Coordinates of C-alpha atoms in Angstrom, one line a residue:
M1 CA -16.9 38.7 -34.3
A2 CA -16.6 41.5 -31.5
T3 CA -19.8 43.5 -31.0
A4 CA -19.9 44.0 -27.3
T5 CA -18.7 47.5 -27.3
V6 CA -21.7 49.2 -28.9
A7 CA -22.3 51.0 -25.9
H8 CA -19.2 52.2 -25.3
H9 CA -19.4 53.4 -29.1
E10 CA -22.4 55.3 -28.6
A11 CA -21.1 56.9 -25.5
A12 CA -18.2 58.0 -27.2
S13 CA -19.4 58.8 -30.8
H14 CA -21.6 61.9 -30.2
D15 CA -22.2 64.4 -32.9
H16 CA -18.8 66.3 -33.7
H17 CA -20.3 69.4 -32.9
D18 CA -20.5 68.5 -29.6
H19 CA -16.7 68.5 -29.1
E20 CA -15.8 71.3 -31.1
H21 CA -13.7 73.9 -28.8
H22 CA -13.1 77.2 -29.3
D23 CA -9.9 77.6 -27.3
N24 CA -7.8 80.7 -26.5
F25 CA -4.2 80.4 -25.8
I26 CA -4.4 79.6 -22.4
T27 CA -6.8 76.7 -22.7
K28 CA -5.3 75.1 -25.9
Y29 CA -1.6 75.1 -24.9
I30 CA -1.7 75.3 -20.9
F31 CA -4.4 74.3 -19.0
T32 CA -5.5 72.1 -21.9
Q33 CA -7.9 69.1 -21.4
D34 CA -7.0 67.8 -24.7
H35 CA -5.0 64.3 -24.2
K36 CA -2.8 65.1 -27.3
M37 CA -1.6 68.4 -26.1
I38 CA -1.2 66.9 -22.4
G39 CA 0.8 64.1 -24.0
K40 CA 3.0 66.6 -25.7
Q41 CA 3.4 68.5 -22.4
F42 CA 4.6 65.3 -20.7
L43 CA 7.0 64.7 -23.6
V44 CA 8.5 68.3 -23.4
T45 CA 8.8 68.4 -19.7
G46 CA 10.5 64.9 -19.8
I47 CA 13.0 66.0 -22.3
F48 CA 14.1 68.8 -20.0
W49 CA 14.4 66.4 -17.2
A50 CA 16.5 63.9 -19.4
I51 CA 18.8 66.8 -20.2
I52 CA 19.1 67.9 -16.6
G53 CA 19.5 64.0 -15.3
G54 CA 22.1 63.3 -18.1
F55 CA 24.1 66.3 -17.2
L56 CA 24.3 65.4 -13.6
S57 CA 25.5 62.1 -14.5
I58 CA 28.3 63.9 -16.8
L59 CA 29.3 65.7 -13.6
F60 CA 30.0 62.6 -11.4
R61 CA 31.5 60.6 -14.4
L62 CA 34.1 63.4 -14.7
Q63 CA 34.9 62.8 -11.1
L64 CA 35.0 59.1 -11.4
G65 CA 37.0 59.1 -14.4
F66 CA 39.4 61.8 -13.9
P67 CA 39.8 61.7 -10.2
D68 CA 42.9 64.1 -10.0
M69 CA 41.5 66.6 -12.7
N70 CA 41.0 70.3 -11.4
L71 CA 37.5 71.0 -11.7
E72 CA 37.7 74.6 -11.2
F73 CA 36.1 75.4 -14.6
L74 CA 33.1 74.2 -13.1
R75 CA 32.9 76.8 -10.3
P76 CA 30.8 79.1 -12.1
L77 CA 28.2 76.4 -12.1
L78 CA 28.7 74.6 -8.9
G79 CA 30.0 77.3 -6.8
G80 CA 30.9 76.0 -3.2
W81 CA 30.5 72.6 -4.3
I82 CA 33.9 72.8 -5.7
D83 CA 36.7 72.9 -2.9
E84 CA 39.4 75.2 -2.9
S85 CA 41.9 72.4 -4.4
G86 CA 39.3 72.4 -7.5
K87 CA 37.8 68.9 -6.4
L88 CA 34.2 68.2 -6.1
D89 CA 32.8 68.0 -2.5
P90 CA 32.1 64.7 -1.8
T91 CA 28.8 65.1 -0.2
F92 CA 27.7 67.0 -3.6
Y93 CA 28.9 63.9 -5.4
L94 CA 26.3 61.7 -3.4
A95 CA 23.5 64.3 -4.2
L96 CA 24.3 64.1 -8.0
V97 CA 24.1 60.4 -7.8
T98 CA 20.8 60.8 -6.0
M99 CA 19.1 63.2 -8.3
H100 CA 20.5 61.5 -11.2
G101 CA 18.6 58.2 -10.3
T102 CA 15.4 60.1 -8.9
I103 CA 15.1 62.1 -12.0
M104 CA 15.8 59.6 -14.7
V105 CA 13.6 56.7 -13.3
F106 CA 10.5 58.8 -12.1
F107 CA 10.6 62.2 -14.1
V108 CA 12.0 60.8 -17.4
L109 CA 11.2 57.1 -17.6
T110 CA 7.9 57.0 -15.7
A111 CA 6.3 60.6 -16.5
G112 CA 8.2 61.2 -19.8
L113 CA 7.5 57.8 -21.3
S114 CA 4.3 56.5 -19.7
G115 CA 2.7 60.2 -19.4
T116 CA 3.4 61.0 -23.2
F117 CA 2.3 57.8 -24.9
S118 CA -0.5 56.9 -22.6
N119 CA -2.2 60.3 -23.0
F120 CA -1.5 60.5 -26.7
L121 CA -2.4 57.3 -27.9
I122 CA -5.0 55.5 -25.8
P123 CA -7.9 57.6 -26.9
L124 CA -6.6 57.6 -30.8
Q125 CA -5.9 53.9 -31.0
I126 CA -9.0 52.6 -29.1
G127 CA -11.4 55.1 -31.2
A128 CA -12.4 57.7 -28.2
R129 CA -12.8 61.3 -28.3
D130 CA -10.7 62.0 -25.4
M131 CA -9.8 60.6 -22.0
A132 CA -12.7 59.5 -19.6
S133 CA -12.0 62.7 -17.7
G134 CA -10.3 65.4 -19.4
F135 CA -10.0 67.5 -16.3
M136 CA -8.4 64.7 -14.2
N137 CA -6.1 64.4 -17.0
M138 CA -5.0 68.2 -16.9
L139 CA -4.6 67.9 -13.0
S140 CA -2.3 64.9 -13.7
Y141 CA 0.1 66.7 -15.6
W142 CA 0.1 70.0 -13.4
F143 CA 0.7 68.0 -10.2
F144 CA 3.6 66.5 -12.3
F145 CA 4.7 70.0 -13.2
L146 CA 4.6 71.2 -9.5
S147 CA 6.6 68.2 -8.4
S148 CA 9.4 69.1 -11.2
V149 CA 9.2 72.8 -9.9
I150 CA 9.8 71.8 -6.3
M151 CA 12.6 69.2 -7.3
F152 CA 14.5 71.7 -9.5
I153 CA 14.4 74.3 -6.9
S154 CA 16.1 71.9 -4.7
L155 CA 19.0 71.4 -6.9
F156 CA 19.9 75.1 -5.8
I157 CA 19.5 75.4 -2.0
K158 CA 22.4 76.0 0.2
T159 CA 22.8 72.4 1.7
G160 CA 22.4 71.0 -1.5
P161 CA 19.9 68.5 -2.8
A162 CA 18.7 65.1 -1.4
G163 CA 21.6 62.9 -0.7
G164 CA 21.4 59.0 0.0
G165 CA 21.0 57.4 -3.0
W166 CA 17.8 57.5 -5.3
V167 CA 16.3 55.1 -2.8
V168 CA 16.8 57.4 0.0
Y169 CA 17.2 54.7 2.8
P170 CA 17.0 55.6 6.2
P171 CA 18.3 56.2 8.8
L172 CA 20.4 58.5 6.8
S173 CA 17.6 60.0 5.0
A174 CA 15.8 60.3 8.5
L175 CA 18.3 62.2 10.4
E176 CA 18.7 65.8 9.3
Q177 CA 21.8 66.0 11.1
A178 CA 23.4 63.1 9.5
I179 CA 24.7 64.8 6.3
P180 CA 23.7 68.1 4.5
G181 CA 21.8 66.0 1.8
S182 CA 19.4 64.9 4.5
G183 CA 18.3 68.8 5.6
L184 CA 16.0 70.8 3.6
G185 CA 16.9 69.0 0.2
M186 CA 15.5 65.7 1.6
T187 CA 12.3 67.5 2.6
L188 CA 11.9 69.3 -0.8
W189 CA 12.4 65.6 -2.2
L190 CA 9.8 64.2 -0.1
V191 CA 7.4 66.8 -1.0
A192 CA 8.0 66.6 -5.0
M193 CA 7.8 62.9 -4.7
T194 CA 4.3 63.2 -2.9
F195 CA 3.1 65.2 -5.9
F196 CA 4.5 63.1 -8.5
I197 CA 2.5 60.0 -6.9
A198 CA -0.5 61.9 -7.1
S199 CA 0.2 62.7 -10.8
S200 CA 0.9 59.1 -11.4
L201 CA -2.6 57.9 -9.4
L202 CA -4.9 60.4 -11.4
G203 CA -3.4 59.4 -14.9
G204 CA -3.4 55.8 -13.9
I205 CA -7.2 55.7 -13.1
N206 CA -7.9 57.7 -16.0
Y207 CA -6.0 55.3 -18.5
I208 CA -7.8 52.3 -17.0
T209 CA -11.4 53.7 -17.2
T210 CA -10.7 54.8 -20.8
V211 CA -9.5 51.7 -21.9
I212 CA -12.5 49.7 -20.4
N213 CA -15.3 52.1 -21.2
L214 CA -14.5 54.1 -24.2
R215 CA -13.4 51.7 -26.7
T216 CA -15.0 52.2 -30.2
K217 CA -17.6 49.8 -32.0
G218 CA -15.9 46.5 -32.8
M219 CA -12.9 47.5 -30.5
S220 CA -12.9 44.6 -28.2
F221 CA -10.1 43.5 -25.9
S222 CA -8.7 41.0 -28.4
R223 CA -8.3 43.7 -31.1
L224 CA -6.6 46.1 -29.1
P225 CA -2.9 47.3 -30.2
L226 CA -0.4 45.8 -28.0
T227 CA 0.5 49.4 -27.0
I228 CA -3.0 49.6 -25.4
W229 CA -2.5 46.4 -23.7
A230 CA 1.0 47.7 -22.4
F231 CA -0.3 51.2 -20.9
F232 CA -3.3 49.6 -19.7
L233 CA -1.3 46.8 -17.3
T234 CA 1.2 49.7 -16.7
A235 CA -1.4 51.7 -15.2
V236 CA -2.8 48.7 -13.2
I237 CA 0.7 48.4 -11.7
G238 CA 1.2 52.2 -10.9
L239 CA -2.2 52.1 -9.0
L240 CA -1.4 49.3 -6.9
S241 CA 2.1 50.1 -6.1
F242 CA 2.6 53.9 -5.9
P243 CA 0.1 54.2 -2.8
V244 CA 2.8 52.1 -0.9
L245 CA 5.8 54.6 -1.9
F246 CA 3.6 57.2 -0.7
A247 CA 3.2 55.2 2.8
A248 CA 6.9 54.9 2.9
A249 CA 7.5 58.6 2.2
L250 CA 4.7 59.6 4.6
L251 CA 6.3 57.5 7.6
L252 CA 9.7 58.9 6.5
V253 CA 8.3 62.5 7.0
F254 CA 6.9 61.5 10.3
D255 CA 10.4 60.2 11.5
R256 CA 11.9 63.5 10.3
S257 CA 9.6 66.1 11.6
F258 CA 7.3 64.7 14.2
G259 CA 9.7 62.7 16.6
T260 CA 8.5 59.0 15.5
S261 CA 10.4 55.9 15.3
F262 CA 9.0 54.0 12.4
Y263 CA 12.7 53.5 10.9
L264 CA 14.7 54.5 13.8
S265 CA 16.2 52.7 16.6
D266 CA 19.2 52.4 18.8
I267 CA 21.2 55.4 16.7
Y268 CA 24.3 57.2 17.8
V269 CA 25.1 60.6 16.2
A270 CA 28.7 61.7 17.1
G271 CA 28.7 59.6 20.4
E272 CA 25.3 60.8 21.4
A273 CA 22.4 58.1 21.8
L274 CA 19.1 59.3 20.2
P275 CA 15.9 58.7 21.8
N276 CA 14.3 56.7 19.1
T277 CA 13.4 53.0 19.8
G278 CA 11.6 50.3 18.2
G279 CA 11.7 51.2 14.6
S280 CA 13.2 49.2 11.7
A281 CA 15.0 50.7 8.7
V282 CA 14.6 47.1 6.9
L283 CA 10.6 48.2 7.1
Y284 CA 11.3 51.2 4.8
Q285 CA 13.2 48.7 2.3
H286 CA 10.3 46.3 2.1
L287 CA 7.7 49.4 1.5
F288 CA 10.0 51.1 -1.1
W289 CA 10.8 47.8 -2.9
F290 CA 7.1 47.0 -3.2
L291 CA 6.9 50.1 -5.3
G292 CA 10.5 49.6 -6.6
H293 CA 10.5 46.5 -8.2
P294 CA 6.9 47.2 -10.2
E295 CA 8.5 50.5 -11.1
V296 CA 11.0 48.6 -13.2
Y297 CA 7.9 47.3 -15.3
I298 CA 6.0 50.6 -15.1
V299 CA 9.1 52.0 -16.8
L300 CA 9.6 49.0 -19.2
L301 CA 5.9 47.9 -20.2
P302 CA 5.3 50.9 -22.1
A303 CA 8.6 50.8 -24.1
L304 CA 7.8 47.2 -25.1
G305 CA 4.4 47.8 -26.2
I306 CA 5.8 50.7 -28.6
T307 CA 8.4 48.2 -29.5
S308 CA 5.8 45.8 -30.4
E309 CA 3.8 48.2 -32.8
V310 CA 6.9 49.5 -34.5
I311 CA 8.4 46.3 -35.1
A312 CA 5.1 44.8 -36.7
T313 CA 4.7 48.0 -38.7
N314 CA 8.1 48.1 -40.2
S315 CA 8.5 44.3 -40.5
R316 CA 5.4 44.5 -42.6
K317 CA 4.4 41.3 -40.8
P318 CA 1.8 40.5 -38.2
I319 CA 3.2 40.4 -34.5
F320 CA 4.4 36.7 -33.8
G321 CA 2.3 35.4 -31.0
Y322 CA -0.3 38.1 -30.1
K323 CA -2.2 36.1 -27.5
A324 CA 1.4 35.0 -26.1
M325 CA 2.6 38.6 -25.9
I326 CA -0.8 39.6 -23.8
I327 CA -0.3 36.5 -21.5
S328 CA 3.4 37.4 -20.9
M329 CA 2.5 41.1 -20.0
L330 CA -0.1 39.8 -17.5
G331 CA 2.5 37.3 -16.2
I332 CA 5.0 40.2 -15.6
T333 CA 2.2 42.3 -14.1
I334 CA 1.3 39.7 -11.4
L335 CA 5.0 38.4 -10.9
S336 CA 6.6 42.1 -10.5
F337 CA 4.6 42.3 -7.1
I338 CA 5.9 39.1 -5.7
V339 CA 9.7 39.7 -6.1
W340 CA 10.7 43.0 -4.4
A341 CA 12.8 41.1 -1.6
H342 CA 15.6 40.0 -4.6
H343 CA 16.9 43.9 -3.5
M344 CA 17.3 42.7 0.1
F345 CA 19.1 39.6 -0.1
V346 CA 22.0 41.2 2.1
S347 CA 19.3 42.7 4.6
G348 CA 19.9 39.7 6.9
M349 CA 16.6 37.9 5.7
N350 CA 16.0 34.3 6.2
P351 CA 17.8 32.3 3.8
F352 CA 14.7 30.1 3.2
L353 CA 12.6 33.3 2.4
G354 CA 15.4 34.4 0.2
S355 CA 15.4 31.1 -2.1
I356 CA 11.3 31.7 -2.4
F357 CA 12.0 35.2 -3.7
M358 CA 15.0 33.6 -5.9
F359 CA 12.8 31.2 -7.4
L360 CA 10.1 33.7 -8.4
T361 CA 12.6 36.3 -9.5
L362 CA 14.0 33.5 -11.9
I363 CA 10.5 32.7 -13.2
I364 CA 9.8 36.2 -14.4
A365 CA 12.6 35.4 -16.8
V366 CA 10.0 33.1 -18.7
P367 CA 7.3 35.8 -20.1
S368 CA 10.5 38.1 -20.5
A369 CA 11.9 35.6 -22.8
V370 CA 8.5 35.0 -24.6
K371 CA 8.6 38.7 -25.5
V372 CA 12.1 38.4 -26.8
F373 CA 11.5 35.4 -28.9
N374 CA 8.3 36.8 -30.4
Y375 CA 10.0 40.1 -31.1
L376 CA 13.0 38.1 -33.0
T377 CA 10.3 35.8 -34.8
T378 CA 8.5 39.0 -36.0
L379 CA 11.7 40.3 -37.5
W380 CA 12.7 36.8 -38.9
R381 CA 12.2 37.2 -42.8
G382 CA 10.3 40.1 -42.6
N383 CA 10.3 42.9 -45.2
L384 CA 12.2 45.2 -43.1
V385 CA 12.1 48.9 -43.2
F386 CA 14.9 50.5 -41.0
T387 CA 13.3 53.7 -39.9
P388 CA 14.9 55.6 -37.1
G389 CA 12.0 54.3 -34.9
M390 CA 12.5 50.7 -36.0
L391 CA 16.3 50.9 -35.2
F392 CA 15.6 52.2 -31.8
S393 CA 13.1 49.2 -31.1
I394 CA 15.9 46.7 -32.3
G395 CA 18.1 48.5 -30.1
L396 CA 15.7 47.8 -27.1
V397 CA 15.4 44.2 -27.8
S398 CA 19.4 44.1 -27.7
F399 CA 19.5 45.8 -24.4
F400 CA 16.5 43.6 -22.9
I401 CA 18.6 40.3 -23.9
S402 CA 22.0 41.6 -22.7
G403 CA 20.7 43.4 -19.5
G404 CA 18.1 40.4 -18.8
L405 CA 21.0 38.0 -18.9
T406 CA 23.0 39.7 -16.2
G407 CA 19.6 39.8 -14.2
I408 CA 19.7 35.9 -13.8
F409 CA 23.1 36.3 -12.0
L410 CA 21.7 38.8 -9.6
G411 CA 18.3 37.1 -9.0
N412 CA 20.4 34.3 -7.7
S413 CA 20.8 35.1 -4.0
A414 CA 24.4 33.1 -3.5
I415 CA 25.8 35.4 -6.3
D416 CA 24.0 38.6 -5.7
I417 CA 25.5 38.7 -2.1
Q418 CA 29.0 39.1 -3.9
L419 CA 27.6 41.6 -6.2
H420 CA 25.2 43.4 -4.6
D421 CA 25.7 47.3 -4.5
T422 CA 28.6 47.0 -6.9
Y423 CA 28.9 48.4 -10.3
F424 CA 27.6 45.0 -11.8
V425 CA 24.3 46.0 -10.6
V426 CA 24.8 49.5 -12.0
A427 CA 25.4 48.1 -15.5
H428 CA 22.4 45.6 -15.3
F429 CA 19.7 47.8 -14.6
H430 CA 21.0 50.9 -16.8
L431 CA 20.8 48.4 -19.8
V432 CA 17.6 46.4 -18.9
M433 CA 15.6 49.1 -17.4
G434 CA 17.2 52.7 -18.2
S435 CA 18.5 52.2 -21.7
A436 CA 16.0 49.8 -22.8
S437 CA 13.2 52.1 -21.7
F438 CA 14.9 55.0 -23.2
F439 CA 15.1 53.6 -26.8
G440 CA 11.5 52.6 -26.4
L441 CA 10.8 56.4 -25.7
M442 CA 12.8 57.4 -28.8
A443 CA 11.3 54.8 -31.1
G444 CA 7.7 56.2 -29.9
V445 CA 8.8 59.9 -30.8
Y446 CA 10.2 59.2 -34.0
H447 CA 7.3 56.8 -34.9
W448 CA 4.4 59.1 -33.8
F449 CA 5.9 62.5 -34.5
P450 CA 4.1 62.7 -37.9
K451 CA 1.1 62.2 -35.9
M452 CA 1.8 64.7 -32.9
F453 CA 3.0 67.6 -35.2
G454 CA 2.1 66.8 -38.6
R455 CA 5.7 66.9 -39.8
M456 CA 8.7 64.4 -40.2
M457 CA 11.7 64.1 -38.4
D458 CA 15.1 64.0 -40.5
A459 CA 15.6 60.4 -40.9
R460 CA 19.6 60.9 -41.4
L461 CA 20.0 62.6 -38.4
G462 CA 17.8 60.0 -36.7
Y463 CA 20.4 57.3 -38.0
V464 CA 23.3 59.4 -36.6
H465 CA 21.6 59.8 -33.3
F466 CA 20.8 55.9 -33.2
W467 CA 24.2 54.6 -33.9
L468 CA 26.2 57.1 -31.6
T469 CA 23.7 56.5 -28.7
F470 CA 23.6 52.6 -29.3
T471 CA 27.2 52.1 -29.5
G472 CA 27.7 54.7 -26.7
V473 CA 25.3 52.6 -24.4
Y474 CA 27.4 49.5 -24.7
L475 CA 30.9 51.3 -24.4
V476 CA 29.6 52.8 -21.1
F477 CA 27.8 50.0 -19.4
F478 CA 29.8 46.7 -20.7
P479 CA 32.8 47.6 -18.9
M480 CA 31.0 48.2 -15.6
H481 CA 30.3 44.6 -15.3
Y482 CA 33.9 44.0 -15.1
I483 CA 34.5 46.6 -12.7
G484 CA 31.5 45.2 -10.4
I485 CA 32.7 41.6 -10.7
A486 CA 36.0 43.0 -9.2
G487 CA 34.2 44.0 -6.2
F488 CA 34.0 48.0 -6.7
P489 CA 31.0 49.5 -4.9
R490 CA 28.5 52.0 -6.4
R491 CA 28.1 55.4 -5.2
Y492 CA 32.0 55.6 -4.0
Y493 CA 33.4 59.0 -4.7
S494 CA 36.8 57.8 -5.6
W495 CA 38.5 54.7 -7.1
T496 CA 42.0 55.9 -6.2
N497 CA 41.8 55.1 -2.4
F498 CA 42.0 51.3 -2.7
E499 CA 45.1 49.3 -4.3
F500 CA 42.6 46.9 -5.9
S501 CA 40.6 49.2 -7.7
N502 CA 43.8 51.2 -9.3
M503 CA 43.8 48.8 -11.9
Y504 CA 40.7 49.9 -13.2
T505 CA 41.5 53.6 -13.6
D506 CA 42.0 53.5 -17.5
L507 CA 39.0 51.4 -18.1
N508 CA 36.8 54.0 -15.8
M509 CA 38.5 56.7 -17.8
F510 CA 37.2 55.0 -20.9
V511 CA 33.6 54.7 -19.6
S512 CA 33.7 58.6 -18.8
V513 CA 34.5 59.4 -22.1
A514 CA 32.1 56.9 -23.7
A515 CA 29.3 58.6 -21.5
I516 CA 30.3 62.2 -22.4
I517 CA 30.1 61.5 -26.3
T518 CA 26.7 59.4 -25.7
F519 CA 25.3 62.5 -23.8
A520 CA 26.6 64.8 -26.5
A521 CA 24.7 62.8 -29.1
Q522 CA 21.4 63.5 -27.6
F523 CA 21.6 67.1 -29.0
I524 CA 21.5 65.7 -32.6
F525 CA 18.0 64.3 -31.4
L526 CA 17.2 67.6 -29.8
F527 CA 17.9 69.7 -32.8
N528 CA 16.1 67.3 -35.0
F529 CA 12.9 67.3 -32.8
F530 CA 12.5 71.2 -32.2
Y531 CA 13.8 71.9 -35.9
S532 CA 11.4 69.3 -37.4
M533 CA 8.6 70.4 -35.3
Y534 CA 8.2 73.5 -37.4
R535 CA 10.6 72.9 -40.6
G536 CA 10.2 69.3 -41.1
R537 CA 8.8 67.9 -44.4
K538 CA 5.2 67.8 -43.9
A539 CA 3.6 64.2 -43.3
T540 CA 1.1 62.3 -45.0
L541 CA -1.8 60.9 -43.4
N542 CA -0.3 57.5 -43.0
P543 CA 3.4 57.7 -43.7
W544 CA 4.3 54.2 -42.2
R545 CA 1.2 52.6 -43.8
S546 CA 0.1 51.4 -40.5
N547 CA -3.5 49.6 -39.6
T548 CA -4.5 51.4 -36.1
L549 CA -6.9 54.0 -35.8
E550 CA -4.7 57.2 -35.0
W551 CA -3.7 57.1 -38.7
T552 CA -7.4 57.5 -40.0
T553 CA -7.7 60.8 -38.1
P554 CA -6.8 64.3 -39.8
L555 CA -3.3 65.6 -40.2
H556 CA -3.8 67.8 -37.3
P557 CA -6.8 66.2 -35.6
G558 CA -8.9 68.8 -33.2
H559 CA -10.1 68.3 -29.7
G560 CA -12.3 65.1 -30.4
N561 CA -10.1 63.5 -32.8
W562 CA -12.3 62.6 -35.8
P563 CA -14.4 65.1 -37.6
G564 CA -17.4 62.9 -38.1
E565 CA -18.5 59.5 -36.8
I566 CA -15.8 57.3 -34.7
P567 CA -14.5 54.8 -37.3
T568 CA -15.9 51.0 -36.5
V569 CA -13.3 48.3 -36.0
Y570 CA -13.8 45.1 -38.0
R571 CA -10.0 43.2 -37.7
W572 CA -6.9 43.0 -35.7
P573 CA -4.5 45.5 -35.7
Y574 CA -1.6 43.1 -37.4
D575 CA -3.2 42.4 -40.9
Y576 CA 0.3 43.0 -42.6
S577 CA 1.3 41.2 -45.9
K578 CA -1.9 39.1 -45.9
P579 CA -1.8 36.6 -48.6
G580 CA -4.3 37.4 -51.7
A581 CA -4.4 41.2 -50.3
A582 CA -4.1 43.9 -52.8
E583 CA -1.9 46.1 -50.5
D584 CA 0.6 45.0 -47.5
F585 CA -1.7 46.4 -44.9
I586 CA -5.3 46.4 -44.2
P587 CA -6.4 49.1 -41.5
Q588 CA -8.5 48.1 -39.1
T589 CA -11.3 50.2 -40.3
V590 CA -11.9 47.8 -43.2
P591 CA -14.8 45.4 -43.1
L592 CA -13.9 41.8 -43.8
S593 CA -16.8 41.9 -46.5
Q594 CA -14.3 44.0 -48.6
T595 CA -11.6 41.8 -48.7
P596 CA -13.1 38.5 -49.7
E597 CA -9.7 37.7 -51.4
S598 CA -7.7 37.7 -48.4
N599 CA -10.0 36.6 -45.6
L600 CA -9.1 33.4 -43.5
P601 CA -11.6 30.5 -43.1
H602 CA -12.7 31.8 -39.8
E603 CA -13.1 35.2 -41.3
Q604 CA -15.6 34.2 -44.0
E605 CA -17.7 32.9 -41.1
L606 CA -17.7 36.4 -39.6
V607 CA -18.4 38.1 -42.6
K608 CA -22.3 37.1 -42.5
M609 CA -22.7 38.5 -38.9
E610 CA -20.7 41.5 -40.1
L611 CA -23.3 42.1 -42.9
E612 CA -26.2 41.6 -40.7
I613 CA -24.8 44.1 -38.2
M614 CA -24.2 46.7 -40.8
K615 CA -27.7 46.1 -42.2
D616 CA -29.3 46.8 -38.6
E617 CA -27.2 49.9 -38.7
E618 CA -28.5 51.2 -41.9
Q619 CA -32.0 50.8 -40.6
V620 CA -31.4 52.6 -37.6
L621 CA -29.9 55.5 -39.3
V622 CA -33.1 55.5 -41.9
A623 CA -35.3 55.5 -39.1
N624 CA -33.4 58.3 -37.4
E625 CA -33.4 60.3 -40.6
S626 CA -37.4 59.9 -40.9
K627 CA -38.0 61.1 -37.3
H628 CA -36.0 64.4 -38.2

């Protein structure tokens, strides 16, 4: 039995009166150090950015789906970016694509997903009063907020926001005279991303420290919910990879502002040779993708962890292959660092080196397939409860399968040379990373909303939101595979300039209509979210009949989470539908000695150890009372 965390428990379970805070409005809602409120701050900011990022995608989908449409009606919003003939400016189109990618990958699916649930759930599920450093946690959010403000301002400057794609490859991004999107907008992009990286590193250090040091008594690593394993490994990936992106951005700032040549060499602009020599644009690609591919799993692993918890709870079954799930996440964590160059098969790399990265890329399909198999096996013959959170979790598994299969195509260097930078790639990563992670975010919001706000979201609106979004995502991205196989490149402003792509005009129009409907469906969620926050049906303490520790706190837990002693953990978090048990769930806080009718043979042996520990605790308690 796990008893190694006694010291952690003693450190984390001081008397509740030490944790009472008499906060005013500023310290409770704005400069708060309560992990639950900081999680909500990340969530609301992430929702704001999701609306902005989704709206930008609708703007460029209008251009792609209806290239001959007069967009004069957008002039009040876009001003000079609509030309005299009512068409969208091509330069601004590239800026829209750039900002959409940046916002959705970093501000929504990294900060909005990991920032929300790592903050909210880690202390609650491991049995801690708060994060290891409340002040660092507060700083993490406010660095993100500052980054958000700078990025938002860049949308409104005269020369437009950053252009050049969300990867901002030099030399285009390094030369201010190249395009308007390489001017002030690019400078603001780099400054905003610097603050964002600082935010991510502060958060990651805190998450790792908290999980290692502040687990309650009995909460060994083998009893952590899979959500915590996912958040923990996500923080490790971020801590090791985000500094490399910071280095790439710093060198880009030097090239742009201080005349260095890290990425520049033999450049001609308007027939004039620039003095820069000796740099390599490919160096930037190596640095960027050393973060860029781990970033896929920084986005995806928290969603997979949330899905593990939601599927097990609503299947009323233990998660299948708990240890295999942990090992697969560890495998993904390690492999994510050694596959980055599969984004660079067309950069002129040595084919032998390309074959090594191809081999490593295809290997990463193995732990991913283990997770999919375990999800499906958990669902198989379970007593399924189709809550909105459960539906979004199943939707994630669907996207993970369909998007992952196309990854096998792109991981093959010979095929990728044909498909690289086509709409096939866009369809692939929007399914496997974008939509899957977004569905994980939605599953988490629907599932933990009662713990966040003490009320229930409307399930009927949740079902409508799910089916419209699930259907819409496939209608948007499935046709893109065919457009990509036909060879049409991404980031192109118009389809009608080439004879071979004219045949896809109708299909492209269909994709744009589906995208608009899918975006509109998100306002159902927005209404449900904010309405239910104040007017939703009041939640019970444990509405999903779940086993994890967060459901043992009061309906509206204060700063410190538990009013008395922090509960002790006696079992793993997935004792659902255990044969012989009185109910179909047994919380982690129920001692094995209280459930002899359902204990497994190895658990019966642990009962004696458990009783001895409880006896020792009683003796210590009596001794302490006698002193007072």
